[in-house]
C-alpha cells in the first residue's frame, strides 16, 4: 500500500483574490478556488484596501468550505495549513493569516507562512516536474516586480526589484489613461494586437548597465503626456485618438515593457550563469512577453518555464505547494505569525 499523501490547505488573501487550494505532495491539485473581487474594485480603477479586507472577511470561510468540498476531503485529512503572510495589503493578509492560525490551532496541525512572491516562483514547480538549475526568476505582478537567482525555490537571492511602480501597475495605469477596462493588463494586450509596436518610441528605463532594479513610473508618465500633453489638466479631456492610434500607443507601450522585463531577466541569467529562466505573476500571462522571452531564451541556450495563466495570476495552489516544501524541511511558522505588508529584503 502506498504511503498516505501529505495534504495541505493553502490560503491566499494578499491582494484582491480570496483563494484556497487543497494540494497533495506540493503538486497534485485536488481543488483550487479563487473568489475574485475584481468587480468590486473596477469602478475605482484599482484595488481599494478597505473594500478588499471586507470582501476577504466575507469570502474566506465559504472559499475554504468550497475547496474542501471540491477536493472531497475533510479538515481532519489535512497535514498542515499554509498561508501567505507577506507581502501584500496588511489588512487583507491579516484575514488569511487569522483564518489559517485558527484552523491550525484548533486542528493541532502545523502552520506554514509563505512569501507570496516566492510562491509565484514555486508555481513553476507545480507544473514542471524537472526544472534545470540554477535559475533566474522574474516575478511581475500588480504589486511587485522582482528578479531572483536560485539553486532551489527555498534558496533564492533577491537580485533586484522595482523602485517605483510594479509592471502590472504600469499596465493598469496605462489602461486607465487609454480608457480601457480593469484590470488593465489583458485589455492593453488585446488592443496592442492591432497596433504597431514601433509606432512610438516610449522610454525604456534600465537604471544602469548592471542594475537588476526596475522603474516603470517614467514610461507611465510618458504615455500620459503623449495622450494629454505635459500640462495635463484635471479632469482630463476625453481622448480623441482613432482606434488605430490607440492600438499603436498600447503596442508601443507593451513593446517597451517587454524590452525591459525580458532584457533584465536574460541579462541576470547570463551574469549569474543560470541554466533556466522562470516566470511568475499576472504580467507573465502576457503573450508578447512570453513570445519574446521564449525566442531570446532559446537563442541563448536557456531553458524557459512559465505556469499556465491560472497559476500565474494569484491563486492558493502555489501557496500550498511552497508550504509543502517548507513543511518537509521543518520550516514552520510560530503560532504568533504576523501579517507583514512590505517585502523584507
Ligand atoms: O499576480 P497577480 O494576479 O496579482 C498580484 O500579485 O498583483 O497580477 C495582477 C496583475 C495586474 O496588474 C494585471 O493587469 C496584470 O497582472 N496582468 C497582465 C496580463 N494579465 C494580468 N499584464 C499584462 N498582460 C496581461 N495579459
Ligand atoms: Zn501575486
Short mmCIF file of C-alpha atoms and ligand atoms in Angstrom, two decimals:
data_model
loop_
_atom_site.label_atom_id
_atom_site.label_comp_id
_atom_site.label_asym_id
_atom_site.label_seq_id
_atom_site.Cartn_x
_atom_site.Cartn_y
_atom_site.Cartn_z
CA UNK A 1 0.00 0.00 0.00
CA UNK A 2 1.39 3.43 -0.92
CA UNK A 3 2.03 5.82 2.00
CA UNK A 4 -0.69 8.42 2.63
CA UNK A 5 -0.18 11.66 0.76
CA UNK A 6 0.61 14.86 2.60
CA UNK A 7 -2.35 17.16 2.06
CA UNK A 8 -2.01 20.90 2.58
CA UNK A 9 -4.65 23.57 2.62
CA UNK A 10 -3.26 26.79 1.12
CA UNK A 11 -4.80 30.19 1.83
CA UNK A 12 -4.09 33.36 -0.19
CA UNK A 13 -5.53 36.80 0.62
CA UNK A 14 -2.66 39.21 -0.08
CA UNK A 15 -4.50 41.46 -2.55
CA UNK A 16 -7.90 41.17 -4.20
CA UNK A 17 -8.36 37.42 -4.58
CA UNK A 18 -9.61 35.20 -1.78
CA UNK A 19 -8.16 31.83 -2.70
CA UNK A 20 -7.95 28.40 -1.14
CA UNK A 21 -6.46 25.19 -2.54
CA UNK A 22 -6.05 21.63 -1.38
CA UNK A 23 -2.79 20.20 -2.75
CA UNK A 24 -1.12 16.82 -2.18
CA UNK A 25 2.69 16.50 -2.09
CA UNK A 26 3.17 20.06 -3.33
CA UNK A 27 1.86 19.50 -6.85
CA UNK A 28 -1.28 17.33 -7.06
CA UNK A 29 -4.11 19.85 -7.09
CA UNK A 30 -7.28 18.41 -5.56
CA UNK A 31 -9.11 21.73 -5.57
CA UNK A 32 -8.36 25.37 -6.34
CA UNK A 33 -10.96 28.03 -5.56
CA UNK A 34 -10.41 31.70 -6.37
CA UNK A 35 -13.03 34.31 -5.43
CA UNK A 36 -12.09 37.42 -7.37
CA UNK A 37 -13.03 40.88 -6.12
CA UNK A 38 -12.38 42.49 -9.48
CA UNK A 39 -15.99 43.63 -9.88
CA UNK A 40 -15.85 45.49 -6.56
CA UNK A 41 -12.69 47.42 -7.47
CA UNK A 42 -13.44 48.09 -11.15
CA UNK A 43 -15.19 51.40 -10.71
CA UNK A 44 -12.21 52.73 -8.71
CA UNK A 45 -9.70 51.62 -11.37
CA UNK A 46 -7.57 49.85 -8.75
CA UNK A 47 -7.70 47.85 -5.54
CA UNK A 48 -9.21 49.76 -2.59
CA UNK A 49 -7.64 48.24 0.56
CA UNK A 50 -10.64 48.70 2.88
CA UNK A 51 -13.00 47.12 0.34
CA UNK A 52 -10.55 44.27 -0.22
CA UNK A 53 -10.31 43.49 3.52
CA UNK A 54 -14.08 43.44 3.98
CA UNK A 55 -14.58 41.22 0.93
CA UNK A 56 -11.92 38.77 2.17
CA UNK A 57 -13.71 38.57 5.53
CA UNK A 58 -16.98 37.72 3.80
CA UNK A 59 -15.44 35.20 1.42
CA UNK A 60 -12.82 33.36 3.45
CA UNK A 61 -14.96 30.73 5.18
CA UNK A 62 -17.13 29.91 2.11
CA UNK A 63 -13.99 29.67 -0.04
CA UNK A 64 -12.31 27.26 2.40
CA UNK A 65 -15.51 25.19 2.59
CA UNK A 66 -15.78 25.11 -1.19
CA UNK A 67 -12.17 23.95 -1.60
CA UNK A 68 -12.64 21.12 0.92
CA UNK A 69 -15.91 20.08 -0.74
CA UNK A 70 -14.43 20.06 -4.24
CA UNK A 71 -11.38 18.13 -3.02
CA UNK A 72 -13.68 15.68 -1.21
CA UNK A 73 -11.61 15.85 1.94
CA UNK A 74 -12.35 16.95 5.47
CA UNK A 75 -10.33 19.13 7.81
CA UNK A 76 -9.07 16.07 9.65
CA UNK A 77 -7.31 14.86 6.44
CA UNK A 78 -5.02 17.90 6.37
CA UNK A 79 -1.36 17.67 7.39
CA UNK A 80 -0.79 21.42 7.63
CA UNK A 81 -2.14 24.86 6.75
CA UNK A 82 -0.05 27.15 4.53
CA UNK A 83 -0.84 30.84 4.31
CA UNK A 84 0.55 33.90 2.55
CA UNK A 85 1.79 36.25 5.29
CA UNK A 86 3.86 38.69 3.17
CA UNK A 87 4.00 40.94 1.13
CA UNK A 88 0.61 42.49 0.39
CA UNK A 89 -2.11 44.70 1.84
CA UNK A 90 -1.75 44.26 5.56
CA UNK A 91 -5.47 44.13 6.33
CA UNK A 92 -6.03 41.65 3.51
CA UNK A 93 -3.14 39.41 4.63
CA UNK A 94 -4.48 39.54 8.17
CA UNK A 95 -7.73 37.85 7.15
CA UNK A 96 -5.93 34.84 5.67
CA UNK A 97 -3.34 34.67 8.45
CA UNK A 98 -6.03 34.79 11.16
CA UNK A 99 -8.10 32.07 9.46
CA UNK A 100 -5.00 29.88 8.98
CA UNK A 101 -3.87 30.30 12.58
CA UNK A 102 -7.33 29.47 13.92
CA UNK A 103 -7.56 26.35 11.75
CA UNK A 104 -4.05 25.10 12.56
CA UNK A 105 -4.56 25.70 16.27
CA UNK A 106 -7.95 24.02 16.51
CA UNK A 107 -6.84 21.05 14.37
CA UNK A 108 -3.50 20.76 16.18
CA UNK A 109 -1.53 20.72 12.92
CA UNK A 110 1.46 22.80 11.73
CA UNK A 111 1.12 26.31 10.34
CA UNK A 112 3.43 27.36 7.49
CA UNK A 113 3.96 31.00 6.48
CA UNK A 114 4.55 31.63 2.78
CA UNK A 115 6.08 34.61 0.97
CA UNK A 116 3.70 35.48 -1.89
CA UNK A 117 6.46 36.30 -4.39
CA UNK A 118 8.36 33.10 -3.70
CA UNK A 119 5.06 31.28 -4.16
CA UNK A 120 4.74 32.87 -7.63
CA UNK A 121 8.14 31.31 -8.43
CA UNK A 122 7.03 27.97 -6.95
CA UNK A 123 4.03 27.90 -9.32
CA UNK A 124 6.52 26.65 -11.93
CA UNK A 125 7.39 23.64 -9.78
CA UNK A 126 3.70 22.70 -9.51
CA UNK A 127 3.53 22.06 -13.25
CA UNK A 128 7.11 21.37 -14.34
CA UNK A 129 8.48 18.35 -12.53
CA UNK A 130 12.07 18.83 -13.77
CA UNK A 131 13.49 22.31 -13.81
CA UNK A 132 17.06 22.99 -14.85
CA UNK A 133 19.06 24.60 -12.06
CA UNK A 134 20.31 27.15 -11.21
CA UNK A 135 17.60 29.54 -12.36
CA UNK A 136 16.75 33.20 -12.58
CA UNK A 137 13.11 34.02 -11.79
CA UNK A 138 11.16 37.07 -12.90
CA UNK A 139 8.02 37.82 -10.86
CA UNK A 140 5.97 40.57 -12.47
CA UNK A 141 2.61 41.27 -10.87
CA UNK A 142 0.28 44.10 -9.94
CA UNK A 143 2.13 44.87 -6.74
CA UNK A 144 5.72 43.77 -7.39
CA UNK A 145 8.41 43.28 -10.00
CA UNK A 146 11.33 41.25 -8.70
CA UNK A 147 14.25 39.24 -10.04
CA UNK A 148 15.65 36.28 -8.10
CA UNK A 149 18.53 33.95 -8.59
CA UNK A 150 18.30 30.47 -7.11
CA UNK A 151 19.51 26.91 -6.81
CA UNK A 152 16.21 25.95 -5.25
CA UNK A 153 12.96 27.71 -4.53
CA UNK A 154 13.87 27.74 -0.82
CA UNK A 155 17.31 29.10 -1.57
CA UNK A 156 16.76 32.25 -3.60
CA UNK A 157 18.61 35.55 -3.58
CA UNK A 158 16.78 38.73 -4.48
CA UNK A 159 18.71 40.42 -7.29
CA UNK A 160 16.52 43.48 -7.66
CA UNK A 161 13.04 44.92 -7.75
CA UNK A 162 11.05 47.92 -8.77
CA UNK A 163 11.98 51.23 -7.25
CA UNK A 164 8.57 52.74 -8.05
CA UNK A 165 5.59 51.24 -9.93
CA UNK A 166 5.23 47.49 -10.46
CA UNK A 167 4.94 46.23 -14.04
CA UNK A 168 1.26 45.29 -13.60
CA UNK A 169 0.56 48.66 -12.05
CA UNK A 170 2.03 50.34 -15.14
CA UNK A 171 -0.21 48.21 -17.39
CA UNK A 172 -3.24 49.06 -15.22
CA UNK A 173 -2.47 52.80 -15.22
CA UNK A 174 -1.85 52.92 -18.96
CA UNK A 175 -5.13 51.06 -19.49
CA UNK A 176 -6.83 53.74 -17.42
CA UNK A 177 -5.16 56.53 -19.47
CA UNK A 178 -6.34 54.80 -22.66
CA UNK A 179 -9.85 54.45 -21.15
CA UNK A 180 -9.75 50.66 -21.32
CA UNK A 181 -11.20 48.27 -18.76
CA UNK A 182 -9.84 46.99 -15.45
CA UNK A 183 -7.66 45.08 -14.73
CA UNK A 184 -5.69 46.74 -17.46
CA UNK A 185 -3.04 44.21 -18.47
CA UNK A 186 -5.27 41.92 -20.54
CA UNK A 187 -7.03 44.96 -22.12
CA UNK A 188 -3.75 46.59 -23.17
CA UNK A 189 -2.57 43.26 -24.57
CA UNK A 190 -5.78 42.81 -26.58
CA UNK A 191 -5.64 46.31 -28.08
CA UNK A 192 -1.88 46.04 -28.72
CA UNK A 193 -2.50 43.13 -31.11
CA UNK A 194 -3.98 45.65 -33.60
CA UNK A 195 -1.14 48.15 -33.21
CA UNK A 196 2.39 48.80 -34.42
CA UNK A 197 4.92 48.25 -31.60
CA UNK A 198 7.41 50.52 -33.35
CA UNK A 199 4.98 53.43 -33.82
CA UNK A 200 6.08 55.42 -30.73
CA UNK A 201 9.46 55.29 -29.03
CA UNK A 202 8.46 55.32 -25.34
CA UNK A 203 11.38 55.47 -22.86
CA UNK A 204 12.96 52.28 -21.54
CA UNK A 205 14.48 52.69 -18.11
CA UNK A 206 17.36 50.27 -17.48
CA UNK A 207 18.81 52.14 -14.45
CA UNK A 208 22.43 51.46 -15.37
CA UNK A 209 24.15 48.62 -17.17
CA UNK A 210 24.28 46.06 -14.39
CA UNK A 211 21.27 47.09 -12.38
CA UNK A 212 18.59 44.48 -11.73
CA UNK A 213 16.18 47.09 -10.43
CA UNK A 214 13.19 48.27 -12.41
CA UNK A 215 11.47 51.64 -12.81
CA UNK A 216 8.17 51.97 -14.64
CA UNK A 217 6.86 55.34 -13.48
CA UNK A 218 8.67 57.16 -16.32
CA UNK A 219 7.03 55.19 -19.10
CA UNK A 220 3.61 55.58 -17.49
CA UNK A 221 4.11 59.36 -17.37
CA UNK A 222 5.38 59.33 -20.96
CA UNK A 223 2.15 57.67 -22.09
CA UNK A 224 0.12 60.18 -20.08
CA UNK A 225 1.97 63.13 -21.65
CA UNK A 226 1.71 61.57 -25.11
CA UNK A 227 -2.07 61.33 -24.68
CA UNK A 228 -2.81 64.58 -22.84
CA UNK A 229 0.22 66.85 -23.28
CA UNK A 230 2.54 67.93 -20.47
CA UNK A 231 0.05 70.33 -18.88
CA UNK A 232 -2.37 67.55 -18.21
CA UNK A 233 -5.46 69.09 -16.66
CA UNK A 234 -7.75 67.52 -14.09
CA UNK A 235 -10.33 66.35 -15.01
CA UNK A 236 -8.66 65.20 -18.20
CA UNK A 237 -10.31 65.81 -21.53
CA UNK A 238 -11.66 62.76 -23.39
CA UNK A 239 -9.16 61.16 -25.72
CA UNK A 240 -9.66 61.93 -29.39
CA UNK A 241 -7.46 59.22 -30.92
CA UNK A 242 -8.65 56.82 -33.59
CA UNK A 243 -8.82 53.11 -32.76
CA UNK A 244 -5.61 52.59 -34.76
CA UNK A 245 -3.77 55.35 -32.89
CA UNK A 246 -4.85 53.90 -29.55
CA UNK A 247 -3.69 50.44 -30.64
CA UNK A 248 -0.32 51.91 -31.67
CA UNK A 249 0.07 53.51 -28.22
CA UNK A 250 -0.83 50.21 -26.48
CA UNK A 251 1.52 48.20 -28.70
CA UNK A 252 4.42 50.65 -28.31
CA UNK A 253 3.97 50.76 -24.53
CA UNK A 254 3.82 46.96 -24.31
CA UNK A 255 6.93 46.67 -26.50
CA UNK A 256 8.89 48.97 -24.18
CA UNK A 257 7.73 46.99 -21.11
CA UNK A 258 8.72 43.71 -22.75
CA UNK A 259 12.14 45.13 -23.76
CA UNK A 260 12.93 45.98 -20.15
CA UNK A 261 11.46 42.88 -18.46
CA UNK A 262 12.97 40.42 -20.91
CA UNK A 263 16.24 42.36 -21.24
CA UNK A 264 16.88 42.38 -17.50
CA UNK A 265 15.79 38.78 -16.88
CA UNK A 266 18.11 37.46 -19.60
CA UNK A 267 20.97 39.71 -18.55
CA UNK A 268 20.61 38.35 -15.00
CA UNK A 269 20.62 34.80 -16.38
CA UNK A 270 23.84 35.48 -18.33
CA UNK A 271 25.60 37.23 -15.46
CA UNK A 272 24.75 34.52 -12.94
CA UNK A 273 25.42 31.60 -15.31
CA UNK A 274 21.86 30.36 -14.86
CA UNK A 275 20.59 27.36 -16.82
CA UNK A 276 16.98 28.46 -16.89
CA UNK A 277 14.56 31.34 -16.53
CA UNK A 278 11.28 31.05 -14.61
CA UNK A 279 8.34 33.43 -14.95
CA UNK A 280 5.60 34.20 -12.45
CA UNK A 281 2.92 36.77 -11.61
CA UNK A 282 -0.01 38.13 -13.62
CA UNK A 283 2.04 40.14 -16.14
CA UNK A 284 3.72 36.91 -17.23
CA UNK A 285 0.38 35.90 -18.80
CA UNK A 286 1.21 38.49 -21.44
CA UNK A 287 1.64 36.78 -24.79
CA UNK A 288 4.03 39.33 -26.29
CA UNK A 289 6.30 38.88 -23.28
CA UNK A 290 6.09 35.10 -23.45
CA UNK A 291 6.81 35.01 -27.16
CA UNK A 292 9.81 37.33 -26.90
CA UNK A 293 11.40 35.59 -23.93
CA UNK A 294 10.76 32.16 -25.45
CA UNK A 295 12.67 33.22 -28.56
CA UNK A 296 15.53 35.00 -26.83
CA UNK A 297 16.00 32.41 -24.07
CA UNK A 298 16.23 29.72 -26.71
CA UNK A 299 18.79 31.78 -28.68
CA UNK A 300 20.89 31.95 -25.51
CA UNK A 301 20.56 28.24 -24.74
CA UNK A 302 18.44 28.82 -21.66
CA UNK A 303 15.52 26.63 -20.64
CA UNK A 304 12.36 28.67 -20.03
CA UNK A 305 9.45 27.76 -17.77
CA UNK A 306 6.19 29.52 -17.05
CA UNK A 307 2.99 28.34 -15.41
CA UNK A 308 -0.43 28.37 -17.11
CA UNK A 309 -2.42 31.60 -16.66
CA UNK A 310 -4.41 30.36 -13.65
CA UNK A 311 -1.14 29.71 -11.80
CA UNK A 312 0.50 32.99 -12.94
CA UNK A 313 -2.38 35.01 -11.51
CA UNK A 314 -2.97 34.96 -7.76
CA UNK A 315 -4.01 31.54 -6.50
CA UNK A 316 -3.59 29.38 -3.41
CA UNK A 317 -2.16 26.32 -5.17
CA UNK A 318 1.26 27.95 -5.28
CA UNK A 319 0.92 28.73 -1.56
CA UNK A 320 0.04 25.15 -0.61
CA UNK A 321 2.85 23.92 -2.90
CA UNK A 322 5.58 26.09 -1.40
CA UNK A 323 4.09 25.39 2.03
CA UNK A 324 4.72 21.68 1.44
CA UNK A 325 8.40 22.34 0.63
CA UNK A 326 8.73 24.37 3.83
CA UNK A 327 6.90 21.74 5.88
CA UNK A 328 9.22 18.99 4.61
CA UNK A 329 12.18 20.98 5.87
CA UNK A 330 10.58 21.70 9.21
CA UNK A 331 10.32 25.41 8.49
CA UNK A 332 7.11 26.04 10.39
CA UNK A 333 5.58 29.35 11.36
CA UNK A 334 5.32 30.37 15.00
CA UNK A 335 1.77 30.46 16.42
CA UNK A 336 2.10 34.26 16.64
CA UNK A 337 2.80 34.59 12.85
CA UNK A 338 2.10 38.20 11.83
CA UNK A 339 1.00 39.71 8.52
CA UNK A 340 3.85 41.78 7.05
CA UNK A 341 2.92 44.18 4.28
CA UNK A 342 6.36 45.20 2.98
CA UNK A 343 8.76 42.85 1.21
CA UNK A 344 11.56 42.19 3.70
CA UNK A 345 14.95 42.35 1.99
O1 LIG B 1 -0.06 38.24 -9.86
P1 LIG B 1 -1.33 39.00 -9.95
O2 LIG B 1 -2.59 38.21 -10.22
O3 LIG B 1 -1.61 39.79 -8.64
C1 LIG B 1 -0.64 40.41 -7.86
O4 LIG B 1 0.09 39.69 -7.12
O5 LIG B 1 -0.55 41.66 -8.01
O6 LIG B 1 -1.12 40.12 -11.06
C2 LIG B 1 -2.14 41.01 -11.45
C3 LIG B 1 -1.55 41.98 -12.44
C4 LIG B 1 -2.49 43.12 -12.81
O7 LIG B 1 -1.79 44.35 -12.73
C5 LIG B 1 -2.87 42.80 -14.26
O8 LIG B 1 -3.17 43.95 -15.03
C6 LIG B 1 -1.62 42.12 -14.75
O9 LIG B 1 -1.20 41.31 -13.65
N1 LIG B 1 -1.89 41.27 -15.92
C7 LIG B 1 -1.34 41.47 -17.13
C8 LIG B 1 -1.91 40.49 -18.00
N2 LIG B 1 -2.77 39.74 -17.27
C9 LIG B 1 -2.74 40.23 -15.99
N3 LIG B 1 -0.44 42.37 -17.57
C10 LIG B 1 -0.08 42.32 -18.87
N4 LIG B 1 -0.60 41.46 -19.76
C11 LIG B 1 -1.51 40.52 -19.36
N5 LIG B 1 -2.01 39.65 -20.25
ZN1 LIG B 2 0.57 37.87 -6.95
#
